[in-house]
Coordinates of C-alpha atoms in Angstrom, one line a residue:
M19 CA -24.9 -26.9 1.1
P20 CA -24.8 -24.3 -1.7
S21 CA -21.5 -22.6 -2.1
A22 CA -23.1 -19.1 -1.8
L23 CA -24.5 -20.0 1.7
L24 CA -21.2 -21.4 2.8
A25 CA -19.4 -18.3 1.6
G26 CA -21.8 -16.1 3.4
L27 CA -21.4 -18.0 6.7
T28 CA -17.6 -17.9 6.2
S29 CA -17.7 -14.1 5.7
I30 CA -19.9 -13.6 8.8
L31 CA -17.7 -15.7 11.0
A32 CA -14.5 -14.2 9.8
L33 CA -15.8 -10.6 10.2
V34 CA -17.1 -11.4 13.7
F35 CA -13.6 -12.9 14.5
A36 CA -11.9 -9.8 13.2
V37 CA -14.1 -7.6 15.5
A38 CA -13.3 -9.8 18.5
L39 CA -9.5 -9.5 17.7
I40 CA -9.7 -5.7 17.4
D41 CA -11.5 -5.6 20.8
Q42 CA -8.8 -7.7 22.4
W43 CA -6.1 -5.5 20.8
R44 CA -7.9 -2.4 22.1
E45 CA -7.5 -3.8 25.6
R46 CA -4.1 -5.4 25.5
R47 CA -2.3 -3.6 22.6
H48 CA -0.5 -6.7 21.2
T49 CA 0.4 -5.9 17.7
F50 CA -0.1 -9.5 16.5
Q51 CA -3.8 -9.2 17.5
L52 CA -4.2 -6.2 15.2
I53 CA -2.4 -7.9 12.3
W54 CA -4.5 -11.0 12.7
A55 CA -7.6 -8.8 12.7
I56 CA -6.6 -7.4 9.4
G57 CA -6.0 -10.9 8.0
M58 CA -9.4 -12.0 9.2
L59 CA -11.0 -8.9 7.8
L60 CA -9.5 -9.8 4.4
Y61 CA -10.7 -13.3 4.8
G62 CA -14.2 -12.1 5.5
L63 CA -14.2 -9.7 2.6
G64 CA -13.0 -12.4 0.2
A65 CA -15.8 -14.7 1.3
G66 CA -18.3 -11.9 1.0
F67 CA -17.2 -11.2 -2.6
E68 CA -17.6 -14.9 -3.3
A69 CA -21.1 -15.0 -1.8
L70 CA -22.2 -12.0 -3.9
G71 CA -20.7 -13.5 -7.0
E72 CA -22.4 -16.8 -6.5
T73 CA -25.7 -15.2 -5.7
M74 CA -26.0 -12.3 -8.1
G75 CA -23.5 -13.3 -10.8
W76 CA -19.8 -12.5 -11.2
N77 CA -18.4 -9.3 -12.7
A78 CA -15.0 -7.8 -13.0
A79 CA -15.1 -5.9 -9.7
L80 CA -16.0 -9.0 -7.7
V81 CA -13.4 -11.1 -9.4
R82 CA -10.7 -8.4 -8.7
G83 CA -11.8 -8.0 -5.1
W84 CA -11.9 -11.7 -4.5
F85 CA -8.5 -12.3 -6.0
V86 CA -6.8 -9.4 -4.1
T87 CA -8.2 -10.3 -0.7
G88 CA -7.6 -14.0 -1.3
V89 CA -3.9 -13.7 -2.0
A90 CA -3.4 -11.0 0.7
T91 CA -5.1 -13.0 3.5
P92 CA -2.3 -15.6 4.2
A93 CA 0.4 -12.8 4.0
W94 CA -1.3 -10.9 6.9
L95 CA -2.0 -14.0 8.9
G96 CA 1.6 -15.1 8.5
L97 CA 2.8 -11.6 9.5
G98 CA 0.7 -11.9 12.7
T99 CA 2.6 -15.0 13.5
A100 CA 5.9 -13.1 13.0
F101 CA 4.8 -10.5 15.5
L102 CA 3.7 -13.2 18.0
L103 CA 7.2 -14.7 17.8
N104 CA 9.1 -11.4 17.7
R105 CA 11.2 -12.3 20.8
T106 CA 12.4 -15.6 19.2
R107 CA 14.8 -16.4 16.4
F108 CA 11.8 -17.1 14.1
G109 CA 13.1 -14.1 12.1
Y110 CA 15.6 -16.3 10.4
S111 CA 12.8 -18.6 9.1
Y112 CA 10.5 -15.7 8.2
G113 CA 13.3 -14.0 6.2
A114 CA 14.1 -17.2 4.5
L115 CA 10.4 -17.6 3.5
I116 CA 10.3 -14.1 2.0
A117 CA 13.5 -14.9 0.0
F118 CA 11.9 -18.2 -1.2
G119 CA 8.8 -16.3 -2.3
A120 CA 10.9 -13.8 -4.2
L121 CA 12.9 -16.6 -5.9
L122 CA 9.7 -18.4 -6.8
A123 CA 8.3 -15.2 -8.4
L124 CA 11.3 -15.0 -10.6
A125 CA 11.2 -18.6 -11.6
V126 CA 7.5 -18.7 -12.3
G127 CA 7.4 -15.2 -13.8
R128 CA 9.3 -16.4 -16.8
R129 CA 6.2 -18.2 -17.9
Y130 CA 4.2 -15.0 -18.1
A131 CA 5.1 -13.0 -21.2
D132 CA 3.4 -9.8 -20.1
A133 CA 5.0 -9.7 -16.6
G134 CA 7.8 -7.5 -17.8
T135 CA 10.3 -6.6 -15.1
V136 CA 8.0 -7.4 -12.3
P137 CA 9.6 -10.8 -11.4
L138 CA 13.1 -9.2 -11.2
I139 CA 11.8 -6.3 -9.1
V140 CA 10.1 -8.7 -6.8
L141 CA 13.3 -10.7 -6.5
L142 CA 15.5 -7.7 -5.6
V143 CA 13.1 -6.2 -3.2
G144 CA 12.3 -9.5 -1.6
L145 CA 15.9 -10.4 -1.0
G146 CA 16.5 -7.0 0.4
F147 CA 13.7 -7.4 3.0
A148 CA 14.9 -10.9 3.8
L149 CA 18.4 -9.8 4.4
A150 CA 17.3 -7.0 6.6
I151 CA 15.1 -9.3 8.7
A152 CA 18.0 -11.8 9.1
I153 CA 20.4 -9.0 10.3
E154 CA 17.9 -7.6 12.8
T155 CA 17.3 -11.1 14.1
Y156 CA 21.0 -11.7 14.5
F157 CA 21.4 -8.6 16.6
Q158 CA 18.3 -9.8 18.7
N159 CA 16.3 -6.8 17.7
E160 CA 12.7 -7.6 18.6
R161 CA 11.5 -5.1 16.0
W162 CA 12.4 -7.3 13.0
P163 CA 8.7 -8.0 12.3
T164 CA 8.2 -4.4 11.4
I165 CA 10.5 -5.0 8.4
G166 CA 8.3 -7.9 7.5
A167 CA 5.3 -5.6 7.9
A168 CA 6.8 -3.2 5.4
A169 CA 7.3 -6.0 2.9
V170 CA 3.7 -7.2 3.3
V171 CA 2.2 -3.7 3.0
A172 CA 4.3 -3.0 -0.1
A173 CA 3.3 -6.2 -1.8
S174 CA -0.4 -5.8 -0.8
L175 CA -0.6 -2.3 -2.2
A176 CA 1.3 -3.3 -5.4
E177 CA -1.1 -6.2 -5.9
L178 CA -4.1 -3.9 -5.3
V179 CA -2.9 -1.4 -7.9
V180 CA -1.9 -3.9 -10.5
A181 CA -4.9 -6.2 -10.1
G182 CA -7.3 -3.3 -9.8
T183 CA -6.2 -1.3 -12.9
L184 CA -4.8 -3.6 -15.5
P185 CA -7.3 -5.3 -17.9
L186 CA -8.4 -8.8 -17.2
R187 CA -7.3 -11.5 -19.6
A188 CA -10.9 -12.6 -20.2
A189 CA -14.4 -11.5 -19.2
A190 CA -15.2 -12.4 -15.6
E191 CA -18.7 -13.5 -16.5
A192 CA -17.3 -16.1 -19.0
A193 CA -15.5 -18.1 -16.2
T194 CA -17.1 -21.4 -15.5
T195 CA -15.2 -22.0 -12.2
H196 CA -14.6 -19.6 -9.4
N197 CA -11.8 -21.0 -7.3
L198 CA -8.7 -19.0 -6.8
A199 CA -6.7 -21.0 -9.3
A200 CA -9.3 -20.4 -12.0
T201 CA -9.6 -16.7 -11.0
A202 CA -5.9 -16.3 -11.3
S203 CA -6.1 -17.3 -15.0
L204 CA -8.2 -14.2 -15.6
M205 CA -5.8 -11.8 -13.9
P206 CA -3.1 -9.9 -15.7
D207 CA 0.4 -11.5 -15.6
P208 CA 2.0 -8.9 -13.2
A209 CA -0.8 -9.6 -10.7
R210 CA -0.2 -13.3 -10.9
V211 CA 3.5 -12.8 -10.2
L212 CA 2.8 -10.5 -7.3
A213 CA 0.5 -13.1 -5.8
L214 CA 3.4 -15.5 -5.1
P215 CA 5.3 -13.4 -2.5
L216 CA 2.1 -12.9 -0.7
T217 CA 0.5 -16.4 -0.6
V218 CA 3.6 -18.6 -0.4
P219 CA 5.6 -16.9 2.5
G220 CA 2.5 -16.1 4.4
G221 CA 1.0 -19.6 4.2
L222 CA 4.3 -21.2 5.1
A223 CA 4.9 -18.7 7.9
L224 CA 1.7 -20.0 9.5
L225 CA 2.8 -23.6 9.2
V226 CA 6.5 -23.1 10.2
G227 CA 5.5 -20.6 12.9
A228 CA 3.1 -23.1 14.3
I229 CA 5.8 -25.8 14.4
F230 CA 8.3 -23.4 15.9
S231 CA 5.8 -22.1 18.5
I232 CA 4.9 -25.7 19.5
Y233 CA 8.6 -26.5 19.9
V234 CA 9.2 -23.4 22.1
F235 CA 6.2 -23.9 24.4
M236 CA 6.0 -27.6 24.7
P237 CA 7.9 -29.7 27.3
K238 CA 11.1 -30.6 25.4
K239 CA 13.4 -33.5 25.2
R240 CA 16.7 -32.2 23.6
V241 CA 18.3 -34.9 21.6
L242 CA 20.4 -32.6 19.4
A243 CA 22.0 -29.5 20.8
Y244 CA 22.4 -26.2 18.9
S245 CA 22.9 -22.6 19.7
L246 CA 22.0 -19.4 17.8
D247 CA 23.9 -17.1 20.2
P248 CA 25.3 -14.3 18.1
G249 CA 28.3 -14.1 20.5
Q250 CA 29.9 -17.3 19.1
K251 CA 32.4 -17.4 16.4
G252 CA 31.2 -16.8 12.8
D253 CA 31.9 -20.3 11.5
E254 CA 30.2 -21.9 14.6
F255 CA 27.2 -19.6 14.2
L256 CA 26.8 -20.5 10.6
F257 CA 27.1 -24.2 11.4
N258 CA 24.5 -24.0 14.1
L259 CA 22.2 -22.0 11.9
L260 CA 22.3 -24.7 9.3
I261 CA 21.7 -27.6 11.7
A262 CA 19.0 -25.7 13.7
P263 CA 16.1 -26.8 11.5
V264 CA 17.1 -30.4 11.7
A265 CA 17.8 -30.2 15.5
I266 CA 14.4 -28.5 16.1
L267 CA 12.6 -31.2 14.1
V268 CA 14.4 -34.1 15.8
N269 CA 13.8 -32.6 19.2
L270 CA 10.2 -31.9 18.4
V271 CA 9.6 -35.5 17.4
A272 CA 11.4 -36.8 20.5
S273 CA 9.3 -34.5 22.7
V274 CA 5.9 -35.6 21.3
P275 CA 5.2 -38.4 23.9
G276 CA 5.9 -36.1 26.8
A277 CA 3.9 -33.3 25.3
A278 CA 0.9 -35.6 24.6
Q279 CA 1.0 -36.6 28.3
A280 CA 1.1 -33.0 29.4
L281 CA -1.8 -32.2 27.1
V282 CA -4.0 -34.9 28.5
T283 CA -3.2 -33.9 32.1
G284 CA -3.7 -30.2 31.4
R285 CA -0.1 -29.3 32.0
I286 CA 0.8 -27.8 28.6
H287 CA 1.0 -24.2 27.5
S288 CA -2.2 -23.1 25.7
R289 CA -0.2 -21.9 22.7
V290 CA 0.6 -25.5 21.7
P291 CA -2.9 -26.8 21.0
A292 CA -3.8 -23.3 19.7
T293 CA -1.1 -23.3 17.1
I294 CA -1.9 -26.8 15.9
L295 CA -5.5 -25.7 15.3
I296 CA -4.4 -22.5 13.6
A297 CA -2.1 -24.4 11.3
I298 CA -4.9 -26.8 10.3
G299 CA -7.2 -23.9 9.7
A300 CA -4.7 -22.1 7.5
F301 CA -4.0 -25.0 5.3
I302 CA -7.4 -26.6 4.7
P303 CA -8.2 -23.9 2.1
T304 CA -4.8 -24.4 0.6
F305 CA -5.6 -28.0 -0.3
T306 CA -9.2 -27.4 -1.3
D307 CA -9.1 -24.1 -3.3
S308 CA -8.3 -25.9 -6.5
L309 CA -11.3 -28.2 -6.1
D310 CA -14.6 -26.6 -7.2
Q311 CA -16.8 -28.9 -5.1
W312 CA -14.8 -28.4 -2.0
A313 CA -13.4 -24.9 -2.2
A314 CA -16.2 -23.1 -0.4
A315 CA -16.4 -25.8 2.3
G316 CA -12.6 -25.7 2.7
R317 CA -12.7 -21.9 3.4
F318 CA -15.5 -22.4 5.9
F319 CA -13.8 -25.1 7.9
G320 CA -10.6 -23.2 7.6
V321 CA -12.0 -20.1 9.4
V322 CA -13.7 -22.4 12.0
F323 CA -10.3 -24.0 12.9
L324 CA -8.7 -20.6 13.0
F325 CA -11.4 -19.2 15.2
V326 CA -11.2 -22.1 17.6
G327 CA -7.4 -22.0 17.6
F328 CA -7.3 -18.3 18.5
L329 CA -9.9 -18.8 21.3
V330 CA -7.8 -21.6 22.8
S331 CA -4.8 -19.3 23.0
I332 CA -4.9 -17.4 26.3
E333 CA -2.3 -15.0 24.9
A334 CA -4.7 -14.0 22.1
F335 CA -7.9 -14.1 24.1
Q336 CA -7.3 -13.6 27.8
E337 CA -11.0 -12.6 28.2
L338 CA -14.0 -14.1 26.3
R339 CA -16.6 -11.4 26.2
I340 CA -19.0 -9.7 23.8
P341 CA -16.7 -7.3 21.8
F342 CA -16.6 -3.6 22.9
T343 CA -18.7 -4.4 26.0
S344 CA -17.9 -5.4 29.6
I345 CA -20.1 -8.5 29.3
R346 CA -17.9 -11.5 29.9
L347 CA -18.8 -14.9 28.6
A348 CA -16.2 -16.5 30.9
P349 CA -13.8 -15.4 33.7
S350 CA -10.4 -14.0 32.8
R351 CA -7.9 -16.7 31.9
H352 CA -4.3 -16.8 32.9
E353 CA -1.5 -19.1 31.7
R354 CA -0.5 -21.5 34.5
V355 CA 2.2 -23.4 32.6
P356 CA 5.7 -21.7 32.5
V357 CA 7.6 -21.6 29.3
E358 CA 10.5 -24.0 29.1
H359 CA 13.4 -22.4 27.2

């Protein structure tokens, strides 16, 4: 199937998905639905730019638009996951991922001679946001994702300004390939540096958030005990914070047989299969974007898995209906499986 057709189908599906999420947000007012809608809107716009470029020929405006929407999409989808998990201690992981993205920008930025002070600015600002998120999580403030939102908005706007105004390194029409990796080589150095704190933390937040969400909502078998209660002594808290990732992973693996049985018998929380599908959909494009022959197909199957994953989640879609109408495609759904903490 031609890449232009695949990109067009991807754009249509993503935009329809965004409209459905906005409709659900209008009814239920869950912030994560609105954030995910923005992410899917960016996904659809990026695929639309690609379809136009492949059909009518690429130009500077299409390349800039495709790059900006492409690098911002995972950031906004990952932010939606943060808002979904705002009542948990996922804030520690999200803050750590922002810090990792900032450190990566500094390390990689040294290879870009024209990046100037952008890598250092990204590092300082990113570490500041990461520390603020960790502090708010420690004090069990459920508003810690708003700090993450400020970071994503700031990085997205900075990328939009830099990528949209600085001159490209080469003529867009001269590019022989049009995957994100090849497009990045056309962008000015500051834009390439700013892409890292958007794509890396956002993409990893989807994966880590999916694993964390699966762990929280699946039937658990606790092999290793840990506690992130802020009321414990400082040294005990730091020790538990360090062992928590290992304990969660070990307990997750130990719980898989029981969770599989619960899935087969229909006794599992809908968020478990939903997050598995969402994680698959988020990372298919990650592995295919550097392959010209598979890039468009990867983005198409990515949005398909994302769409199905969100539809499976009762928390995201309690009602399946034609957006902005009262025409229901299925009866209202309710979660029947209690959450095991």
